[in-house]
Coordinates of C-alpha atoms in Angstrom, one line a residue:
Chain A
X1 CA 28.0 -18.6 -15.8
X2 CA 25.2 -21.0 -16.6
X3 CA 21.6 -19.5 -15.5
X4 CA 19.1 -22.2 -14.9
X5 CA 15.7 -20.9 -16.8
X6 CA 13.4 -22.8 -14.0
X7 CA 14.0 -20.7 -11.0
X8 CA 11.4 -20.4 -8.3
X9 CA 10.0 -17.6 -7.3
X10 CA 11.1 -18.1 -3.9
X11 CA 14.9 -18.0 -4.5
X12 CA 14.1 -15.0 -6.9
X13 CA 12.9 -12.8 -3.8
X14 CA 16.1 -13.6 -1.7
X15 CA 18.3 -12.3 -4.6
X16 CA 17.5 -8.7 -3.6
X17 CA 18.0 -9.4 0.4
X18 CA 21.5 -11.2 -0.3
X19 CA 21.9 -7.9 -2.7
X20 CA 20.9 -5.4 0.3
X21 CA 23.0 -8.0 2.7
X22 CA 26.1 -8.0 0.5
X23 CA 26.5 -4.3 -0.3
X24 CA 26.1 -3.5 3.3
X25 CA 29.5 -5.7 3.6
X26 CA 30.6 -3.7 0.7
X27 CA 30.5 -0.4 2.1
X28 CA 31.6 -1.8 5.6
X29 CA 34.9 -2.9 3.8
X30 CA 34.3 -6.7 4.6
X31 CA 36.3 -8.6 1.7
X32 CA 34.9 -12.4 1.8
X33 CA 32.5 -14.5 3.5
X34 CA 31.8 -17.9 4.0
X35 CA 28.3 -19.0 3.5
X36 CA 28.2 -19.7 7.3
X37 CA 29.0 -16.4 8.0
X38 CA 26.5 -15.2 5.3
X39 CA 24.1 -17.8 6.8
X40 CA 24.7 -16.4 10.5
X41 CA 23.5 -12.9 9.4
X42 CA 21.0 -13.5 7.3
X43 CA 19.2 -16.3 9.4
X44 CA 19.4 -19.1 6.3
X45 CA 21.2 -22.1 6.4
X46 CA 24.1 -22.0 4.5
X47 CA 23.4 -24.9 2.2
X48 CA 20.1 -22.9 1.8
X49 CA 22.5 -20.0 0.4
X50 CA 24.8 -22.5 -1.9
X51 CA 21.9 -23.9 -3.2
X52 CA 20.3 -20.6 -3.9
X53 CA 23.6 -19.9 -5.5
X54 CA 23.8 -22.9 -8.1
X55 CA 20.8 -21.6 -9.6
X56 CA 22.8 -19.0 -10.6
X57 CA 25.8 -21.2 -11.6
X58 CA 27.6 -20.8 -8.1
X59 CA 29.8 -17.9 -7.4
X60 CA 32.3 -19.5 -4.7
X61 CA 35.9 -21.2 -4.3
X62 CA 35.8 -24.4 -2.1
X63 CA 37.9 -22.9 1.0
X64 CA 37.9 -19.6 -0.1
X65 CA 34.0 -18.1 0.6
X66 CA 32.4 -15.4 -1.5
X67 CA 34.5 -12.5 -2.7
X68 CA 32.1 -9.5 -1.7
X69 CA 32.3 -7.3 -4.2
X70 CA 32.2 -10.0 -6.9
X71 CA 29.4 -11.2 -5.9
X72 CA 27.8 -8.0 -5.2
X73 CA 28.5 -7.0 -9.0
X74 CA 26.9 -10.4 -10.1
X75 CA 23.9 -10.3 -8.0
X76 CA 23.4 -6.4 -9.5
X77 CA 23.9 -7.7 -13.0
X78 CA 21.2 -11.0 -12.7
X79 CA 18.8 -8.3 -10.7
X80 CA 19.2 -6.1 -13.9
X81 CA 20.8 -3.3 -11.6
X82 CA 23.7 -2.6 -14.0
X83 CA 21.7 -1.1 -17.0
X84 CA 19.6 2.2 -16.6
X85 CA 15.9 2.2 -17.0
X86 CA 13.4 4.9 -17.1
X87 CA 10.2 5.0 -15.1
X88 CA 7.1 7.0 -14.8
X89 CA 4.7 7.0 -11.5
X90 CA 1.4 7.6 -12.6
X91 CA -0.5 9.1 -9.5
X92 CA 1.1 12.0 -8.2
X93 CA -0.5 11.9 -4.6
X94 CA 1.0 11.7 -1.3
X95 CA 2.6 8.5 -2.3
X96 CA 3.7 9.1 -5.4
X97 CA 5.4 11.9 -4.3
X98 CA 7.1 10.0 -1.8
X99 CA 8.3 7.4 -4.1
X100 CA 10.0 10.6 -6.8
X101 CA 12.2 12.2 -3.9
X102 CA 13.3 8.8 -2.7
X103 CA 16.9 8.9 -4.5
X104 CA 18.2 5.4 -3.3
X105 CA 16.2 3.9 -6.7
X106 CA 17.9 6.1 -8.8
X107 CA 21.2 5.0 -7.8
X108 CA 20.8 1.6 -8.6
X109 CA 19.8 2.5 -12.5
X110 CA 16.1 3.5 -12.0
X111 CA 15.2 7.4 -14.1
X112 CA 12.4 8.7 -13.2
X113 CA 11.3 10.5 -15.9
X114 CA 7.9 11.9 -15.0
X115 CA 4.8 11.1 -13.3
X116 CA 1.3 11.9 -14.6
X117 CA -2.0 12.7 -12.4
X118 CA -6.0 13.7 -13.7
X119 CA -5.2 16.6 -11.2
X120 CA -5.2 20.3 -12.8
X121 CA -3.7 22.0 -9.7
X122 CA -1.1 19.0 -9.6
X123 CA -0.2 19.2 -13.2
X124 CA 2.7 21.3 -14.3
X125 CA 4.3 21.2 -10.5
X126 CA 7.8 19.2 -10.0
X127 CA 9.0 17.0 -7.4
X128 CA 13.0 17.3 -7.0
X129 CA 13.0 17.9 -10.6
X130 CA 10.7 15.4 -11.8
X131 CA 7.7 17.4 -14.0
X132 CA 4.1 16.4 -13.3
X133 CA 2.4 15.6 -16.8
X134 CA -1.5 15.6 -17.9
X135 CA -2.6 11.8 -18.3
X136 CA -3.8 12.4 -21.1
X137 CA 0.1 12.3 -22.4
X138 CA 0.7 9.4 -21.4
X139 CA 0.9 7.1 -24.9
X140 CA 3.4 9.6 -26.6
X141 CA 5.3 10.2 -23.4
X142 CA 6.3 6.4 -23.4
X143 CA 7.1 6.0 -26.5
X144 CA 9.2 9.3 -26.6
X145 CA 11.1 8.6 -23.6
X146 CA 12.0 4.9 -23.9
X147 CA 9.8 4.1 -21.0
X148 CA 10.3 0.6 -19.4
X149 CA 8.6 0.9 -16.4
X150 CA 5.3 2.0 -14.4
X151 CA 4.7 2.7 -11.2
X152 CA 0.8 2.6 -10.2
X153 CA -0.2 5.3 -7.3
X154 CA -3.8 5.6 -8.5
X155 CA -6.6 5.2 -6.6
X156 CA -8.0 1.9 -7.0
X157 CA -10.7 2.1 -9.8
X158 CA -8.0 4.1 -12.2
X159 CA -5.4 1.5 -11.8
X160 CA -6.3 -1.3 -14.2
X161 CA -7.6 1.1 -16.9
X162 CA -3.9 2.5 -16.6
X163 CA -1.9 -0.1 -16.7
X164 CA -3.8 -1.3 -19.6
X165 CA -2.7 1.8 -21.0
X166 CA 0.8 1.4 -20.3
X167 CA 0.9 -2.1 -21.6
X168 CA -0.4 -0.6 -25.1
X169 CA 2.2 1.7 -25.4
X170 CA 5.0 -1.1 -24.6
X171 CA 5.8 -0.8 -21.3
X172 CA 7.6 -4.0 -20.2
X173 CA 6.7 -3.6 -16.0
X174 CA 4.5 -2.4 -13.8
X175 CA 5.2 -1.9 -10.1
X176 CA 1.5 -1.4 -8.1
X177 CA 1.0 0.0 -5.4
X178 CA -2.9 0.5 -5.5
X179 CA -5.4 -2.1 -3.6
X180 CA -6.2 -4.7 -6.9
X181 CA -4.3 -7.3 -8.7
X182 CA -3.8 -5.9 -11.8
X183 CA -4.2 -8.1 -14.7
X184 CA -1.4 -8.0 -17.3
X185 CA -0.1 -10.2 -20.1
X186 CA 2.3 -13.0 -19.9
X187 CA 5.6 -11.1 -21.4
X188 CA 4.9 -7.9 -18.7
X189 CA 6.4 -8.3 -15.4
X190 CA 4.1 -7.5 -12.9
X191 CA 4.7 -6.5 -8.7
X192 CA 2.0 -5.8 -6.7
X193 CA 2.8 -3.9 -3.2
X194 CA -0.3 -4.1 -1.3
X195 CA 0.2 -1.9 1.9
X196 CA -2.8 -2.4 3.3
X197 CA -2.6 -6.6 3.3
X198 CA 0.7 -5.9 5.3
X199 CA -1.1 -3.7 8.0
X200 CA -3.5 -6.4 8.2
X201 CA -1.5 -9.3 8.3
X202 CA 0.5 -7.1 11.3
X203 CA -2.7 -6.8 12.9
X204 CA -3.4 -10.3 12.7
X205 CA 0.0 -11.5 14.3
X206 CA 0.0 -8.5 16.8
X207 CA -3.8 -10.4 18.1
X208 CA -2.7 -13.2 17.8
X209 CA 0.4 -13.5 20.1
Chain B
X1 CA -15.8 -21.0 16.1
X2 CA -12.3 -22.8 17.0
X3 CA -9.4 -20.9 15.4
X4 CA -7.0 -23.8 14.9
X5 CA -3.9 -22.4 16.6
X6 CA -0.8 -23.4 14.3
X7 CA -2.4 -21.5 10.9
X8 CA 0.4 -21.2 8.6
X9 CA 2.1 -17.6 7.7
X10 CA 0.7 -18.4 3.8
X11 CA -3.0 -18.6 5.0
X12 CA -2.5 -15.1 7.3
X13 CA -1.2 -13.7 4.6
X14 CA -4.6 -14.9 2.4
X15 CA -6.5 -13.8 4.8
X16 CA -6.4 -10.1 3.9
X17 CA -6.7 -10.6 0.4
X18 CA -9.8 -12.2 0.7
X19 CA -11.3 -9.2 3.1
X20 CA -10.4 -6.9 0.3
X21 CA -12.5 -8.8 -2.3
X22 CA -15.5 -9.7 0.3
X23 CA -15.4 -5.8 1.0
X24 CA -15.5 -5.2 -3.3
X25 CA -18.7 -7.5 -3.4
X26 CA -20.4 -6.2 -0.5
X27 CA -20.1 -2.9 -2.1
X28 CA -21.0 -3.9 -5.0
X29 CA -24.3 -5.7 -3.4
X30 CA -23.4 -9.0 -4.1
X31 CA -25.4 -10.6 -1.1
X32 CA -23.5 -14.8 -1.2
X33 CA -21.2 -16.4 -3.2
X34 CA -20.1 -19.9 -3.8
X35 CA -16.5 -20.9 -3.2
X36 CA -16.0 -22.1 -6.9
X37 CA -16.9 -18.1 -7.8
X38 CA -14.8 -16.9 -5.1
X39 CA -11.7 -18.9 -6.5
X40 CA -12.9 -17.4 -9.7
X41 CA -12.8 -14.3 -8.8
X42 CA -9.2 -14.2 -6.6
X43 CA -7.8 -17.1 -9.3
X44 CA -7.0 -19.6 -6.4
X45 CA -8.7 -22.9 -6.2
X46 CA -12.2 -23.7 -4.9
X47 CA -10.5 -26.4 -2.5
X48 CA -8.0 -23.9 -1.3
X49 CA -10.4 -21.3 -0.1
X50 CA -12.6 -24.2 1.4
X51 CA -9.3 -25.2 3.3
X52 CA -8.2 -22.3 4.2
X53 CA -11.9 -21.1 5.6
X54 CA -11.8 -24.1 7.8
X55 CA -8.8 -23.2 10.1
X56 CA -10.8 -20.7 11.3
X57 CA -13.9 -23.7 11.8
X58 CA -15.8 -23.0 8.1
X59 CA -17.9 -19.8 7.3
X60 CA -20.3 -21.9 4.6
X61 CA -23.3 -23.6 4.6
X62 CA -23.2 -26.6 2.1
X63 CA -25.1 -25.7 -1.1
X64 CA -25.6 -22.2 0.0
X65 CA -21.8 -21.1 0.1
X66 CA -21.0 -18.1 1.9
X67 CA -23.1 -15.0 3.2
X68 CA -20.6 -12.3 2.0
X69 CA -21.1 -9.5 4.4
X70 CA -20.9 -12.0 7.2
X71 CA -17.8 -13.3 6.0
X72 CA -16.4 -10.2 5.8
X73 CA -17.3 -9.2 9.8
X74 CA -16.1 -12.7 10.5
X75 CA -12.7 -12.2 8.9
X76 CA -12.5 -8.7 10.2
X77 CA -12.4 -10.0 13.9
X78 CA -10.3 -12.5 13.2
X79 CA -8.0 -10.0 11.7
X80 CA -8.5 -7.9 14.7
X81 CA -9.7 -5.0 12.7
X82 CA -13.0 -4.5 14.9
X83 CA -11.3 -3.0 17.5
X84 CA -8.9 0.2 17.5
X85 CA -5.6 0.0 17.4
X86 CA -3.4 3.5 18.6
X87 CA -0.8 4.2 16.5
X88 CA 2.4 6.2 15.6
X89 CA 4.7 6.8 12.7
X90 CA 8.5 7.1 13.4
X91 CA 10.1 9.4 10.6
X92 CA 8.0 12.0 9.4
X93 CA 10.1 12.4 5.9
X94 CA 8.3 11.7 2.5
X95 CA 7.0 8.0 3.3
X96 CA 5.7 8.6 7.0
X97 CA 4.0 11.4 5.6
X98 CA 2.6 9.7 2.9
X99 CA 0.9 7.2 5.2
X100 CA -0.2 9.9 7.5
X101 CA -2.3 10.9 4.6
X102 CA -3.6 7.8 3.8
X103 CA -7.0 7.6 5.4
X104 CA -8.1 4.4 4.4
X105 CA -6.3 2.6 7.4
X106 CA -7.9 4.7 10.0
X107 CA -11.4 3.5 8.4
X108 CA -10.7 -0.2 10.1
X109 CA -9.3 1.1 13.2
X110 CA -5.7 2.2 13.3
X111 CA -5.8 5.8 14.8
X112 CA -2.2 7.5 13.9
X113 CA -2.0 9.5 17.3
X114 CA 1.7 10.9 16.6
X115 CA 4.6 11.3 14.3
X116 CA 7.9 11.4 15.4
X117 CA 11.0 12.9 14.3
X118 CA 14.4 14.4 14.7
X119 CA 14.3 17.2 12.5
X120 CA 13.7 20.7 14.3
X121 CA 12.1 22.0 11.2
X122 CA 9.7 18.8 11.4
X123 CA 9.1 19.0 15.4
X124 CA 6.0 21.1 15.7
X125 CA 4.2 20.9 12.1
X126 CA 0.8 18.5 11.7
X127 CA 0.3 16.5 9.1
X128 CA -4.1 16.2 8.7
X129 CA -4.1 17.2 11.9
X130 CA -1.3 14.6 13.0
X131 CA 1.4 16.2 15.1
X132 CA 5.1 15.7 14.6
X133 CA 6.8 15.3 17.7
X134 CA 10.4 15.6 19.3
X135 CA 11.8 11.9 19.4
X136 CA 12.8 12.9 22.3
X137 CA 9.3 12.0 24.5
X138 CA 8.5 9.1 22.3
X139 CA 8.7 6.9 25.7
X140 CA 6.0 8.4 27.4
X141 CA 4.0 9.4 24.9
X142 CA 3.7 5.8 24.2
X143 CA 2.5 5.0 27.6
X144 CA 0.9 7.9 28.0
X145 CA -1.8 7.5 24.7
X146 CA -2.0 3.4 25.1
X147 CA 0.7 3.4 21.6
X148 CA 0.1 -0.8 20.3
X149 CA 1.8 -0.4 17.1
X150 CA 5.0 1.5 15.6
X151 CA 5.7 2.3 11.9
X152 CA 9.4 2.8 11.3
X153 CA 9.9 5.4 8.1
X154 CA 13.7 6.3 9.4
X155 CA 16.5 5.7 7.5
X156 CA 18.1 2.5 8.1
X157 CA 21.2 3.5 10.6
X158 CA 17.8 4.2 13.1
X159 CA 15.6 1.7 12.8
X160 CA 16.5 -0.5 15.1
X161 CA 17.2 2.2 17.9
X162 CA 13.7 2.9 17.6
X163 CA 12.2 -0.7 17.4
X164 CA 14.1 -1.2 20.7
X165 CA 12.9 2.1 22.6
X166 CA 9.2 1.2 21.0
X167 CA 9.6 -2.4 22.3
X168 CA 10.7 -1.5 26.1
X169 CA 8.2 1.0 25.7
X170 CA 5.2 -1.5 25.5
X171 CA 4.9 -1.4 21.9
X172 CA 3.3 -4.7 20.4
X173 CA 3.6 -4.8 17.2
X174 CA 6.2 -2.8 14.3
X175 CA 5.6 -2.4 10.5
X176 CA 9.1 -1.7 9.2
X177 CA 9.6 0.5 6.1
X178 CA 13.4 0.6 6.9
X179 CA 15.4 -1.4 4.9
X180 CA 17.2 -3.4 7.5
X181 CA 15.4 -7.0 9.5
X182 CA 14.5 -5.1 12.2
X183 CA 14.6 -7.6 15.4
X184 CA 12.2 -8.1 18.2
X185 CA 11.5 -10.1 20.9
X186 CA 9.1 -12.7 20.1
X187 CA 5.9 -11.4 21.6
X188 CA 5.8 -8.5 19.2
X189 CA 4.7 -8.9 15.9
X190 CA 6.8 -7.3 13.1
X191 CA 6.0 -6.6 9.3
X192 CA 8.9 -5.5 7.3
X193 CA 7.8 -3.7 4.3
X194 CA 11.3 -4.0 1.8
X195 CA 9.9 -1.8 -1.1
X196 CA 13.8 -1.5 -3.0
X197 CA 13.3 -5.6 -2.5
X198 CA 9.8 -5.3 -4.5
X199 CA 11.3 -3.1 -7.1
X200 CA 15.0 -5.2 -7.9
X201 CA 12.2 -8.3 -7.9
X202 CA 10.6 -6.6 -10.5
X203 CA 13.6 -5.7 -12.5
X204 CA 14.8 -9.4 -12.3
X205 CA 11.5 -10.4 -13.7
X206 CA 11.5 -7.9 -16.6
X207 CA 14.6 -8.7 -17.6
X208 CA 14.1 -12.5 -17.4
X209 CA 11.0 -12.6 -19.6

């Protein structure tokens, strides 16, 4: 399979909704689809889904459709799904919290191996078995535990100052969930998740209909 | 001011992003700013914010540029955060908690009046001060306490159960947290927030640099 290098970003963030789309097949024991029926449910066209395909080299038979579980395992290898990698949260608030007992992450290859907080009465507690370390660790813990990638639940102001942090030690991503656009450099993937620009956006529509 | 009435989705969703730096400089005391700083400042292009200010008829005064906390009232109405919006969260597991907690969105006027949930060891507790209720009233307590908005933190096989018994209920507007394309009818707005779609972006991107 040929991967075209020149991907846009907007055919990158379908990959993960085919992914959800496909498995849900999967587990539903559907065996193969055409792209018009894959088109029908997910509300593309389906030349919108062969093209979005080629990009990846194509994973169909002319006549046949999409095997599902083939292409399930192929989207989960070009997402990076198939290999394991280990993740801290650094914030252990309400949200950070919520993100270590959510267990669907860590079936599809993500370890959380710790999360870190400034917080003395939060330090030293565990969330379903995932220990709440002193920030002040941070560097060696990295290091020491092959950590790939971090997972921002600061307040605002900290957030930067830690990823900058994490990016010194080698971390290779950073998932952010507080309210800035963190600034990070060119070979660190970076996702910002900014809740609030979503409420707002909601608001906005919910007005505006 | 005329609001030109077919704005694109990629100028709503700017819109927030730009409140959340026009409230940063306010804090901070910074009393105007040109559009070339502004573009500095959010790394889009002077043109772009000019362009996308005038859909909503132009906040600046040529050579004077733009009177920040006036910009920031004017795109608080227009994102409808001036007035207060009555809202519940369905699922009162890790993540509706989470956002129960979160007090930042009841500073611009979303007031979480319930939680909802079908767990019997759930039913009955508060969350800072925000009760959990039986799923079983969730009808009229909509009506009952004027209920625009829904957040759906269920798991998946429920989400759309609820949108529809929100929907008939009056609701007008759903931020999804459930990883499903939760359907409505179109005079209700609807935000999905697809956070394992965030994260297997991410891993794509780390693994592609």
């Amino acid at each position: 399979m040929q991967r075209d290098s020149r991907i846009s970003e907007a055919v990158i963030r379908r990959l993960p909704k085919y992914y959800r789309y496909l498995m849900d097949m999967e587990k539903n024991g559907v065996q193969r689809i055409s792209s018009r029926e894959l088109s029908n449910r997910m509300g593309l066209t389906a030349s919108q889904i062969r093209q979005d395909f080629n990009c990846f080299g194509g994973f169909g038979q002319q006549g046949y459709g999409y095997h599902v579980s083939d292409l399930c395992a192929e989207i989960r290898r070009i997402l990076g799904l198939d290999k394991q990698c280990n993740v801290i949260i650094i914030g252990a608030g309400n949200l950070g919290q919520a993100l270590a007992n959510y267990v669907g992450f860590e079936r599809e290859g993500f370890s959380i191996k710790g999360m870190f907080d400034v917080n003395p009465r939060l330090i030293g507690l565990a969330i379903r078995g995932i220990q709440i370390y002193d920030i002040d660790i941070l560097e060696e813990f990295i290091v020491d535990n092959d950590i790939k990638m971090g997972v921002i639940c600061t307040p605002k102001d900290h957030a930067q100052k830690v990823t900058d942090r994490m990016v010194k030690s080698g971390i290779k991503s950073i998932w952010n969930f507080a309210p800035i656009d963190a600034e990070v450099p060119e070979d660190v993937a970076l996702e910002n998740v900014h809740l609030s620009e979503s409420l707002y956006t909601l608001s906005y529509k919910m007005n505006d209909i």
